[in-house]
mmCIF file of C-alpha atoms and ligand atoms in Angstrom:
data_model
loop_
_atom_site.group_PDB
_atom_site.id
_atom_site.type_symbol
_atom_site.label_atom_id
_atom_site.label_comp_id
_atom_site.label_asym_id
_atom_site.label_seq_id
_atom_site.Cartn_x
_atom_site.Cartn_y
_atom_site.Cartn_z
ATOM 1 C CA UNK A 146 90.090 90.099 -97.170
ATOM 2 C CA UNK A 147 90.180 86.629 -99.010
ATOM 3 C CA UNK A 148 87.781 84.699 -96.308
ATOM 4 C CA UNK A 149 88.907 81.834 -98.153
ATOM 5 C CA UNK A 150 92.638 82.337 -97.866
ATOM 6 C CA UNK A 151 92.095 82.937 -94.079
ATOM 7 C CA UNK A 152 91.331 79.921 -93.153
ATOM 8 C CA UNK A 153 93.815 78.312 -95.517
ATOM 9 C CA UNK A 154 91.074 77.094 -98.101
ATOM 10 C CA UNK A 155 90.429 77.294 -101.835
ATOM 11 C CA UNK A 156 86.676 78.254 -102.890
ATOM 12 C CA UNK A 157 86.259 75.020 -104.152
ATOM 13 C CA UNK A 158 85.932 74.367 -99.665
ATOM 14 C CA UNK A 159 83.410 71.694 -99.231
ATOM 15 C CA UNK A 160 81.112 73.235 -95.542
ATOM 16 C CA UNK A 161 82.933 69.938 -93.625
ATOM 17 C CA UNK A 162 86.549 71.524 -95.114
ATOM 18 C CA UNK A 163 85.047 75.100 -93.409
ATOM 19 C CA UNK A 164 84.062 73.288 -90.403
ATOM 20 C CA UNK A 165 87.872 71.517 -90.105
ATOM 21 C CA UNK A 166 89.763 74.256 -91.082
ATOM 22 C CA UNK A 167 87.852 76.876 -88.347
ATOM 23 C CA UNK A 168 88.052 74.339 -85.709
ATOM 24 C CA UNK A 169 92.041 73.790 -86.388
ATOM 25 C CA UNK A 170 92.836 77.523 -86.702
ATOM 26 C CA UNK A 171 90.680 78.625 -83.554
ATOM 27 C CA UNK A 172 92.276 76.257 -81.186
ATOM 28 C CA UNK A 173 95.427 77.394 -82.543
ATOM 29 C CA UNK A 174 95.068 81.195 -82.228
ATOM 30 C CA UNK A 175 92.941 81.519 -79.330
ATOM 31 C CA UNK A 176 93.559 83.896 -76.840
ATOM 32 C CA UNK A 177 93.303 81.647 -73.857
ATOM 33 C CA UNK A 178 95.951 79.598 -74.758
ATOM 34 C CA UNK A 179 98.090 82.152 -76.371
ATOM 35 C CA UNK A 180 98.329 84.963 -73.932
ATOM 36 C CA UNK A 181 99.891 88.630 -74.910
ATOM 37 C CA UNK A 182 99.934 87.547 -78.659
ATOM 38 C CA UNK A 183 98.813 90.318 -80.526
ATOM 39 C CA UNK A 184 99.130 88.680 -83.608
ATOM 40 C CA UNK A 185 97.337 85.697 -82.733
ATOM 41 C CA UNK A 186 94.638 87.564 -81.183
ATOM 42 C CA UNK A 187 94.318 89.218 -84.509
ATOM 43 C CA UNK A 188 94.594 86.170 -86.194
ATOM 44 C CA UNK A 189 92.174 84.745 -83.779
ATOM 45 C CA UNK A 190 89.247 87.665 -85.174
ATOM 46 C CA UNK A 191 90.215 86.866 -88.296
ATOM 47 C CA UNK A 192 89.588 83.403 -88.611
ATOM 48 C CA UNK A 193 86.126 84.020 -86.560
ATOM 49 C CA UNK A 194 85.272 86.618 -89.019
ATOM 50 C CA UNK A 195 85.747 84.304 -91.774
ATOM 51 C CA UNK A 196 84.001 81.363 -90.194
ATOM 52 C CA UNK A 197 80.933 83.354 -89.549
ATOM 53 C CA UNK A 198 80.571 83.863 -93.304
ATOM 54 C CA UNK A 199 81.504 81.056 -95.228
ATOM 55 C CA UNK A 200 79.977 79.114 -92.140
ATOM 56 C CA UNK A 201 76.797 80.164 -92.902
ATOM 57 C CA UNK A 202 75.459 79.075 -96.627
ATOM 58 C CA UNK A 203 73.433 81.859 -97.352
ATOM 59 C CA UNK A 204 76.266 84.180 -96.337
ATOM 60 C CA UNK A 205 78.951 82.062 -98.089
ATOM 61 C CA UNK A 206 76.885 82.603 -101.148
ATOM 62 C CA UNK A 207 76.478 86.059 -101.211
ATOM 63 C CA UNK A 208 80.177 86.350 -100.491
ATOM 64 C CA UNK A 209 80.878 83.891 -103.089
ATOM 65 C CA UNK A 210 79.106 86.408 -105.650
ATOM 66 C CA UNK A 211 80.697 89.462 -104.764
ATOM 67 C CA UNK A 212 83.961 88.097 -105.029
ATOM 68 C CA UNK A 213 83.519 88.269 -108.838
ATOM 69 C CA UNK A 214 81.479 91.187 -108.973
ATOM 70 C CA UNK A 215 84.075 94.349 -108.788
ATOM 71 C CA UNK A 216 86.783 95.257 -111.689
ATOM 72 C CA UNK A 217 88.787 97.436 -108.876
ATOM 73 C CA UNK A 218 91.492 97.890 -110.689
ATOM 74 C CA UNK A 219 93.345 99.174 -108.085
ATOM 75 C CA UNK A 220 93.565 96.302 -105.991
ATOM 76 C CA UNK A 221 96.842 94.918 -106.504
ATOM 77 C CA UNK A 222 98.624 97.867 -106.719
ATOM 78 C CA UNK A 223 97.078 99.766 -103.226
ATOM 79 C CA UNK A 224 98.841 96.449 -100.974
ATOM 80 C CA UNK A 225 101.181 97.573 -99.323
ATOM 81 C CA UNK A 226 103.725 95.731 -97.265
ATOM 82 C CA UNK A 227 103.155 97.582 -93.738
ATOM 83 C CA UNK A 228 106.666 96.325 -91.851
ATOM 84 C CA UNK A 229 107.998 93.588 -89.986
ATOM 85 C CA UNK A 230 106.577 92.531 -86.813
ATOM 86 C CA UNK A 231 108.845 90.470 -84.407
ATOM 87 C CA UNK A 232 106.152 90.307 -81.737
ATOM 88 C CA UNK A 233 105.557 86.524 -82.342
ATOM 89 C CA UNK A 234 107.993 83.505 -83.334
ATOM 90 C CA UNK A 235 107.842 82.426 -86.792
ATOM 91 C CA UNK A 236 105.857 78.804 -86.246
ATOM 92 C CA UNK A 237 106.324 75.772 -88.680
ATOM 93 C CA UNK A 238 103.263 76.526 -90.923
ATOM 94 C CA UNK A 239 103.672 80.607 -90.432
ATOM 95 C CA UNK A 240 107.287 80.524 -92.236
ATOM 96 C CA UNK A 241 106.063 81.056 -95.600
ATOM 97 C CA UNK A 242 107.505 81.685 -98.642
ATOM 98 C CA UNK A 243 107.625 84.777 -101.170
ATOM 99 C CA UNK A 244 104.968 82.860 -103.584
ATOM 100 C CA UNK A 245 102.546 82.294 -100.280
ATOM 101 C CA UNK A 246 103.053 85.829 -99.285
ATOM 102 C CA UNK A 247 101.871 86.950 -102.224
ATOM 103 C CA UNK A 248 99.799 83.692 -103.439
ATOM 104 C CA UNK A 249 96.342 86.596 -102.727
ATOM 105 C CA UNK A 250 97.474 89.273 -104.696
ATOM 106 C CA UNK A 251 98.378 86.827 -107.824
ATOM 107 C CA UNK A 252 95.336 84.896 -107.169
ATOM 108 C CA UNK A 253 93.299 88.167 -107.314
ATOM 109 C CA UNK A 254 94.729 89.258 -111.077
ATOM 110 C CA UNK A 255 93.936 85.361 -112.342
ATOM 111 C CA UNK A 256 90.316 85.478 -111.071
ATOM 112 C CA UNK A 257 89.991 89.116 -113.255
ATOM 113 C CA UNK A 258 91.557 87.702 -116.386
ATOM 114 C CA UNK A 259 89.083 84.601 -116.398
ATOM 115 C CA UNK A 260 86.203 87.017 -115.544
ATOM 116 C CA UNK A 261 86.713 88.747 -118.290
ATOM 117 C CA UNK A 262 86.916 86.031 -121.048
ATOM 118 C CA UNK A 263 84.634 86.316 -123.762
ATOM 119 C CA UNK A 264 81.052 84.261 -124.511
ATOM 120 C CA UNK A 265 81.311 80.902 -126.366
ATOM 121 C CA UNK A 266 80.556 80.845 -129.998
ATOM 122 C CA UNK A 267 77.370 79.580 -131.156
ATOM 123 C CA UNK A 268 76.796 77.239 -134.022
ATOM 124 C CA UNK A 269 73.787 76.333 -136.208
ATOM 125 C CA UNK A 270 72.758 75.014 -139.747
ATOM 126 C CA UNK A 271 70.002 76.806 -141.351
ATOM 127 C CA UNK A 272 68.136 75.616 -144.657
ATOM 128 C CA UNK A 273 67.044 77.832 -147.067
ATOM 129 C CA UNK A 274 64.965 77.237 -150.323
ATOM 130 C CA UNK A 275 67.174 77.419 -153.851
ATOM 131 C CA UNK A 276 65.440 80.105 -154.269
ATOM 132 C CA UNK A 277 66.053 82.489 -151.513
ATOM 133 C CA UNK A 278 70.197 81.159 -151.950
ATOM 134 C CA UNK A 279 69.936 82.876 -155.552
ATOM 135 C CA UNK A 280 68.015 86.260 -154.347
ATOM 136 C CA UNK A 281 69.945 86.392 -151.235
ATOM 137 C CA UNK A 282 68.813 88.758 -148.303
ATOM 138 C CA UNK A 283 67.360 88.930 -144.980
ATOM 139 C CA UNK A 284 66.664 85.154 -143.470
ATOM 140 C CA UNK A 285 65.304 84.823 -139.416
ATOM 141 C CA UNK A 286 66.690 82.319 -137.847
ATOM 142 C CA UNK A 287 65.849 81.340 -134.028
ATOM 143 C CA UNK A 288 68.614 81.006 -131.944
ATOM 144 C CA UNK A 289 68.319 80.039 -128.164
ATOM 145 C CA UNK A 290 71.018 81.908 -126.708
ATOM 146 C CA UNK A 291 72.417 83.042 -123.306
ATOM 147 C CA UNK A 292 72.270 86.594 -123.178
ATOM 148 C CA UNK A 293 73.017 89.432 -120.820
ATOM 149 C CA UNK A 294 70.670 89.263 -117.513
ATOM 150 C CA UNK A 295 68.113 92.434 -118.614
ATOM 151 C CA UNK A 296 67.577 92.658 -114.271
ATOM 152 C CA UNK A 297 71.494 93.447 -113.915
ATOM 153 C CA UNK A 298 72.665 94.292 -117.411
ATOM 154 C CA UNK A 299 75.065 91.537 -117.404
ATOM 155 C CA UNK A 300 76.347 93.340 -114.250
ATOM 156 C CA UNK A 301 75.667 89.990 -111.556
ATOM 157 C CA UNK A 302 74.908 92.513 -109.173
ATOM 158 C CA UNK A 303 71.727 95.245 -108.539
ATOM 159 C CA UNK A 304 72.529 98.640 -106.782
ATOM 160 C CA UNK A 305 71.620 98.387 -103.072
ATOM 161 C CA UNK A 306 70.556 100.733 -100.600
ATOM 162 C CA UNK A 307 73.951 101.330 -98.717
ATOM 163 C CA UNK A 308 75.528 98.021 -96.324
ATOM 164 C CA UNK A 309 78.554 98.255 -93.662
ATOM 165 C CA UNK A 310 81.048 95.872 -95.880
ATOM 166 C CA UNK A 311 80.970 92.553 -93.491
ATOM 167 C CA UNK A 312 84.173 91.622 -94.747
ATOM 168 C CA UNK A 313 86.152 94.697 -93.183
ATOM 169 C CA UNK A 314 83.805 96.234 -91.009
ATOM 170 C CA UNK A 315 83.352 99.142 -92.512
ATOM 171 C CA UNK A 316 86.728 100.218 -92.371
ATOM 172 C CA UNK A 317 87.517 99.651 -96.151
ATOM 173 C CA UNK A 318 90.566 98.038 -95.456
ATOM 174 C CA UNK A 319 92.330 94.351 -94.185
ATOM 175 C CA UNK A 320 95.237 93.752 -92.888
ATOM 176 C CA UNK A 321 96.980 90.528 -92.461
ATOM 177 C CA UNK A 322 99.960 88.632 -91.294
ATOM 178 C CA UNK A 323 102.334 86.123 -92.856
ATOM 179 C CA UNK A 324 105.227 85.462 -90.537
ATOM 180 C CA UNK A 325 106.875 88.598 -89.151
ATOM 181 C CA UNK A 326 105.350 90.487 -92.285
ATOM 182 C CA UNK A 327 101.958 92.504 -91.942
ATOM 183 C CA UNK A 328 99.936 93.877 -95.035
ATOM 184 C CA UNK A 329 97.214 95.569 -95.720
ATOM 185 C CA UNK A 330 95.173 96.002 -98.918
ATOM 186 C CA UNK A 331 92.053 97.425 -99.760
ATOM 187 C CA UNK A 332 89.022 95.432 -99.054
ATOM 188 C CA UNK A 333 88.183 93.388 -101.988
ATOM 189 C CA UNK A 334 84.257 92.974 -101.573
ATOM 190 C CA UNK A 335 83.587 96.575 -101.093
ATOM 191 C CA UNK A 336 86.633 98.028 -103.154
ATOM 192 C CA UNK A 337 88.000 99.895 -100.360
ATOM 193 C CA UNK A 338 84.952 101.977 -99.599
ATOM 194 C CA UNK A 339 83.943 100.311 -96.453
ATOM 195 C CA UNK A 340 80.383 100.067 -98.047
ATOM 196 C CA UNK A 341 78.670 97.569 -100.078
ATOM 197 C CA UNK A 342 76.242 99.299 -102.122
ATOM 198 C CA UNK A 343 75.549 96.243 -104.690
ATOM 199 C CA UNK A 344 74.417 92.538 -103.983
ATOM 200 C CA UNK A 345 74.320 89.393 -105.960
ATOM 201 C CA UNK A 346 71.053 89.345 -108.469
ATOM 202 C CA UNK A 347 68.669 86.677 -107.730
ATOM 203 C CA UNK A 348 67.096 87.418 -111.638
ATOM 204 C CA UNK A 349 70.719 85.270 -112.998
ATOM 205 C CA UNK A 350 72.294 84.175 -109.699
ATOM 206 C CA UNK A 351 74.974 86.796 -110.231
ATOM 207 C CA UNK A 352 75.887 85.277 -113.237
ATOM 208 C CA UNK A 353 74.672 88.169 -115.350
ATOM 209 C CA UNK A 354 73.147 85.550 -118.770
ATOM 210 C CA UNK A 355 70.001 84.484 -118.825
ATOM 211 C CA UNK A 356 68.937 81.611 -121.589
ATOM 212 C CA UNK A 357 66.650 83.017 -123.683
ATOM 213 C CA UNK A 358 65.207 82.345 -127.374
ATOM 214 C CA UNK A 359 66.081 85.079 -129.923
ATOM 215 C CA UNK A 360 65.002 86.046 -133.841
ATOM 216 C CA UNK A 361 68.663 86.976 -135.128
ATOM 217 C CA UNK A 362 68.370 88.001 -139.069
ATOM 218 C CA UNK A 363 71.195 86.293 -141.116
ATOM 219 C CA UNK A 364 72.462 88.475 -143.988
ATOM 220 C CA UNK A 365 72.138 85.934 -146.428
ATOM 221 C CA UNK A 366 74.583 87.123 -149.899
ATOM 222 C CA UNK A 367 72.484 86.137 -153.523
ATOM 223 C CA UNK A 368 74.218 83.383 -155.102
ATOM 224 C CA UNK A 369 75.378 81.550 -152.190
ATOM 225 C CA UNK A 370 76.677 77.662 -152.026
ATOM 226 C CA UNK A 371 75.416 75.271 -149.593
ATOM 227 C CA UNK A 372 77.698 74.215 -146.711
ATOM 228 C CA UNK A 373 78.836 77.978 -146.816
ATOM 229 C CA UNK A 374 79.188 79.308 -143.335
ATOM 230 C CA UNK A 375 78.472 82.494 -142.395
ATOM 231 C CA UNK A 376 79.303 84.654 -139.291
ATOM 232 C CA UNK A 377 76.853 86.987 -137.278
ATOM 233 C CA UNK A 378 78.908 88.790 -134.782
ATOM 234 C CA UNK A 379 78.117 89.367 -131.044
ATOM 235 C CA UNK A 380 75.615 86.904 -131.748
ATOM 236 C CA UNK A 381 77.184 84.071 -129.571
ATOM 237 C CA UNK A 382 76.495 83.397 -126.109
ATOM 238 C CA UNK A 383 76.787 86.317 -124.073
ATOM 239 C CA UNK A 384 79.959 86.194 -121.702
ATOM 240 C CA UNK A 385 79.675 85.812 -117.609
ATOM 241 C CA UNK A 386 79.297 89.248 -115.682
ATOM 242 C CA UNK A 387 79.454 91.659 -118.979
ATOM 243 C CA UNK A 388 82.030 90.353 -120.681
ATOM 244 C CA UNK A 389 81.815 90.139 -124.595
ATOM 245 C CA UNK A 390 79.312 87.616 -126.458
ATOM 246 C CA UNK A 391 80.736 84.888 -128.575
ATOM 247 C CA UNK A 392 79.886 84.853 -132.694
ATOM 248 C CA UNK A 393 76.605 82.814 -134.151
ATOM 249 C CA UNK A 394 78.233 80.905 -136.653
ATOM 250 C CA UNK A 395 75.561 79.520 -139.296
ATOM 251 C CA UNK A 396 75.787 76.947 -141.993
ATOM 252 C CA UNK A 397 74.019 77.261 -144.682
ATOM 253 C CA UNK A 398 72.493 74.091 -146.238
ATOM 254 C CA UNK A 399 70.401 75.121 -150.128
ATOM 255 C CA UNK A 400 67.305 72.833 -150.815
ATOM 256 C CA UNK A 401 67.315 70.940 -154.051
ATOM 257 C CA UNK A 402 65.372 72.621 -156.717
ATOM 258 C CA UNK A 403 62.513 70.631 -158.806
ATOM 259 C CA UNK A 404 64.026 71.242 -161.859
ATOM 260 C CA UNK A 405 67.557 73.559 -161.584
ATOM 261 C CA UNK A 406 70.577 72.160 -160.713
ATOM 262 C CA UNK A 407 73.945 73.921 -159.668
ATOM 263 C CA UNK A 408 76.953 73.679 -161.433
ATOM 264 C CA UNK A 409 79.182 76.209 -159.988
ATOM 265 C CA UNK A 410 77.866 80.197 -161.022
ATOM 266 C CA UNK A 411 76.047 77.675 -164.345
ATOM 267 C CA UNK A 412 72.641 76.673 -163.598
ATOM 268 C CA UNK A 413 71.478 72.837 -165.199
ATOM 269 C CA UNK A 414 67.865 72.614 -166.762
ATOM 270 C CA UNK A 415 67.451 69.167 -168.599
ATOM 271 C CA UNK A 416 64.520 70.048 -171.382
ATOM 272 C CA UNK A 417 62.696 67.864 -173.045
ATOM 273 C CA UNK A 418 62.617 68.259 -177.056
ATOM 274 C CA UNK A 419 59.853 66.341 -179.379
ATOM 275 C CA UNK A 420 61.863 64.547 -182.502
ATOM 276 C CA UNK A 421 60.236 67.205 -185.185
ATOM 277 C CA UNK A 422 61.708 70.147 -182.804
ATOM 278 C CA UNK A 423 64.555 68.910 -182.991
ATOM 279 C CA UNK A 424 64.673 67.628 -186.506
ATOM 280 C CA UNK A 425 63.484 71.053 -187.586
ATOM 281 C CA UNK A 426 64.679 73.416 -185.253
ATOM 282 C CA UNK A 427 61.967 76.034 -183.763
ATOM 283 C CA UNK A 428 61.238 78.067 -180.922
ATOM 284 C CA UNK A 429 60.477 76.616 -177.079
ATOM 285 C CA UNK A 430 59.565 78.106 -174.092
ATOM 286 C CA UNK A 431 61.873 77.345 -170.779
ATOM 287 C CA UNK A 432 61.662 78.806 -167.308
ATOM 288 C CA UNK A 433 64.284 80.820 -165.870
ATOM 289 C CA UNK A 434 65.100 82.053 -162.354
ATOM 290 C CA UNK A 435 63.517 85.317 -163.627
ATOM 291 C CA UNK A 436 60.569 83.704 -165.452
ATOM 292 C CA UNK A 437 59.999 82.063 -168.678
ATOM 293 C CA UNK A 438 62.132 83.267 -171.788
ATOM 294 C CA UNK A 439 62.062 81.847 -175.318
ATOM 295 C CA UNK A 440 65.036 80.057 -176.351
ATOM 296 C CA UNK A 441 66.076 78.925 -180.204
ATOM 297 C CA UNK A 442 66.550 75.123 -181.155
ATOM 298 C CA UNK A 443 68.484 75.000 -183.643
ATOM 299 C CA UNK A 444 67.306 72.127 -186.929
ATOM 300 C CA UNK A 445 69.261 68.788 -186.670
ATOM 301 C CA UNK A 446 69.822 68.919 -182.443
ATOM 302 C CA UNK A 447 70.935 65.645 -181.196
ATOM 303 C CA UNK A 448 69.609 64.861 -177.261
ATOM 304 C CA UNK A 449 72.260 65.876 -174.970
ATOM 305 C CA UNK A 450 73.318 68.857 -176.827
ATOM 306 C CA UNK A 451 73.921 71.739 -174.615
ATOM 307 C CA UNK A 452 73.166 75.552 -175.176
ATOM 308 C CA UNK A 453 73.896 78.071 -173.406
ATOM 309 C CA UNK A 454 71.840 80.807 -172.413
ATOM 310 C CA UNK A 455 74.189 84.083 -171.016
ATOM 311 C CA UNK A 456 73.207 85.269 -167.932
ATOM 312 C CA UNK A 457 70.879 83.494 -166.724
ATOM 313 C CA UNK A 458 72.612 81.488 -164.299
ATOM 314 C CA UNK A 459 73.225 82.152 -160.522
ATOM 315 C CA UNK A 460 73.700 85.956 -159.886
ATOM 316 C CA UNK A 461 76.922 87.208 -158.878
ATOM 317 C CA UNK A 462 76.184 89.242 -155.836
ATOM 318 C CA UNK A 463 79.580 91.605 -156.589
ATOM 319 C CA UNK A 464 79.211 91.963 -160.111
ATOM 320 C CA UNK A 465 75.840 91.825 -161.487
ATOM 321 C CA UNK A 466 77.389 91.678 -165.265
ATOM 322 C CA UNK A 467 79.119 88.235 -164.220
ATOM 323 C CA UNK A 468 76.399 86.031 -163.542
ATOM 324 C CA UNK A 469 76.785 82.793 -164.894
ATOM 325 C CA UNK A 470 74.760 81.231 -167.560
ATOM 326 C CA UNK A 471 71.654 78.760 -167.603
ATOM 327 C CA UNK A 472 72.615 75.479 -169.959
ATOM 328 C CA UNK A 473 70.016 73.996 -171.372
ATOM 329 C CA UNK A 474 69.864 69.855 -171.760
ATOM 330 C CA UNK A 475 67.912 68.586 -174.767
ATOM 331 C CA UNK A 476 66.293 65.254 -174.672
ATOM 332 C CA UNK A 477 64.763 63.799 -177.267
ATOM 333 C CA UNK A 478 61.191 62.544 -176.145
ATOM 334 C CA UNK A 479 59.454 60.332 -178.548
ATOM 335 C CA UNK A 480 55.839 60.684 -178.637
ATOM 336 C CA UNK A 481 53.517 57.205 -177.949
ATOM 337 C CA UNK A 482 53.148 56.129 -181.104
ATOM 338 C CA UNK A 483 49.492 54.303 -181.316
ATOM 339 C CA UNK A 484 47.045 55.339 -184.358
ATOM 340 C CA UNK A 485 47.503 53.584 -188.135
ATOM 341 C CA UNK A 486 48.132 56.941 -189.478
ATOM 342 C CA UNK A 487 51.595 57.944 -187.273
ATOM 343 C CA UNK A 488 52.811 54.265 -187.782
ATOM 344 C CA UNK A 489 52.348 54.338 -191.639
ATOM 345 C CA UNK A 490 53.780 58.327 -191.455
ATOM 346 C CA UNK A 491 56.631 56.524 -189.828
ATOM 347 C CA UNK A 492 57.137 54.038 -192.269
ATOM 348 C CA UNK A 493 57.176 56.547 -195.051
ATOM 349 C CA UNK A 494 59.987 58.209 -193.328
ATOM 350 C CA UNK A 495 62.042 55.387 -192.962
ATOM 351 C CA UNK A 496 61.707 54.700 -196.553
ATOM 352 C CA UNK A 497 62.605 58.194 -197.640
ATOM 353 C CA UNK A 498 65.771 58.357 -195.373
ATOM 354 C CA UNK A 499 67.864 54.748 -195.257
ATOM 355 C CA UNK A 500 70.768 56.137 -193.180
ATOM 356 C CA UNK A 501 72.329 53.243 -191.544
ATOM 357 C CA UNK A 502 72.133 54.793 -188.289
ATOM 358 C CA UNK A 503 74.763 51.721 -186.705
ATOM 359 C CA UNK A 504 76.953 51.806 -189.306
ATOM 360 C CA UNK A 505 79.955 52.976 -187.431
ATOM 361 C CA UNK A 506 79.648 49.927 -184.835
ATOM 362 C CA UNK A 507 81.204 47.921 -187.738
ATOM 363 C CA UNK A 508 83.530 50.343 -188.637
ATOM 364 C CA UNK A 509 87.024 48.950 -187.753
HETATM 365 ZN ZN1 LIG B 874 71.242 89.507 -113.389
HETATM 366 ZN ZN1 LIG B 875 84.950 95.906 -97.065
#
């Protein structure tokens, strides 16, 4: 029985609404003033019934929790339309239409389908070093996240010892009356069995989540761009009363390295060259994501020359063969030039090689 429905209210019932509504229905149905009316005087129980629960907070409360509670899939289908009943005149607000005849029943599948709607999505940005973008693997992240209610399991309700069902008495069933129409249906708070063998849990307030923090490990693939966002499934918010938990969607955002720099699957590294390196050509050390290689300068490099080392750039996490390649920068560093014997070497040089150097300024 919708307790809600009986007295002509919504669930959204402030206690003065309850308090109106009982008041304006029990003068109405009362047996005193309508004598011999069966269906009144069913009515009459009906609306008490319902006043003494949603009447009451505490009870109101628990009520208010169970009506979520119960899949029954059954319900719809096991009301039945039980005859006509001419024992009373149709009165003004009685004469109701098909929709308010069956406004419960609908009311009853739209209140499953929003149950049932999965958790909200989570979102989060997580930084990571350059380095741990190029290895890839495993990263923790903490996530606070609503989660399923470990007193209930997501349930909103704990097994009880075995109740009489309040709502029907214990008979399993309610029957009610719209106009000259009567139905019954299967109790809704106690699925029909007359008993109530679960109650609201106090651990969630029925909601079955509790907020909780959580070390979710982010699968992290080598070779990764910052900004890329990556999806962790089922790690979302977990949804009301067992439903599904939303996705943990995380951004990833790549620290700057000291001295790489990303250029698509290329890796930058600016190197500094002394003038007789790269006047003469010769052999330098440089660091690589791997550790430090030797690379070949060849004689006569001018500063911002670029060469290319194969495969040492950022690893392709598909195809390790495909990796892209480090570049190398060269810039030419000249040395402090302070002692006698350096300037007069200089000098010497000069003399032995009088290139103008700005020629081609004037050429034109
Ligand atoms: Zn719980
Ligand atoms: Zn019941």
């Amino acid at each position: 029985m919708d307790l809600y429905g009986v007295l002509d209210l919504t669930p959204a019932a402030t206690s003065a609404d309850i308090e109106r509504a009982y008041l304006r229905l029990a003068r109405r149905y009362h047996p005193g003033i309508n004598p011999g009316d069966r269906l009144g005087a069913e009515r009459f129980r009906q609306v008490q019934q319902a006043y003494e629960v949603l009447g009451d907070p505490g009870r109101r409360d628990q009520y208010d929790a169970g009506r979520h509670r119960r899949p029954a899939a059954s319900i719809e289908a096991s009301v039945e339309f039980d005859g006509f009943d001419f024992s009373a005149m149709a009165q003004g607000a009685e004469a109701a239409t098909f929709s308010e005849l069956f406004a419960d029943v609908f009311q009853d599948a739209a209140r499953r389908a929003v149950a049932a709607d999965q958790g909200t999505s989570l979102e989060l940005t997580m930084q990571i070093s350059f380095e741990e973008a190029m290895r890839g693997g495993a990263v923790p992240v903490s996530v606070v996240r609503r989660d399923r209610c470990p007193a209930c399991g997501g349930a909103g309700v704990v097994a009880l010892e075995s109740l009489e069902c309040e709502a029907c008495g214990g008979r399993g069933a309610v029957r009610w009356v719209r106009g000259h129409m009567v139905f019954t249906k299967a109790c809704e708070p106690c699925g029909g069995s007359g008993r109530l063998t679960w109650a609201a849990c106090g651990a969630c307030a029925s909601s079955g989540v509790q907020t909780r923090s959580e070390v979710v490990t982010v699968h992290v693939p080598a070779g990764i761009e910052s900004q890329a966002r990556l999806v962790v499934p089922g790690r979302g918010h977990a949804g009301e009363r067992g439903a599904p938990a939303g996705d943990l969607y995380v951004t990833i955002d790549v620290a700057d390295h000291k001295v790489f720099r990303r250029d698509g699957r290329d890796l930058l590294l600016t190197v500094p060259v002394g003038i007789h390196e790269a006047a003469l050509g010769g052999r330098i050390e440089v660091p690589t994501l791997a550790g430090p290689i030797t690379a070949r300068v060849p004689p006569g490099t001018a500063t911002g020359t670029r060469l290319r080392i194969r495969g040492h750039g950022v690893p392709d996490p598909h195809d390790r063969e495909s990796s892209g390649d480090l570049i190398l920068e060269i810039q030419l560093v000249l040395p402090p030039v302070r002692d006698e014997r350096s300037k007069a070497l200089l000098r010497e040089f000069a003399q032995l090689n009088p290139v103008d150097v700005r020629a081609h300024l004037f050429e034109h």
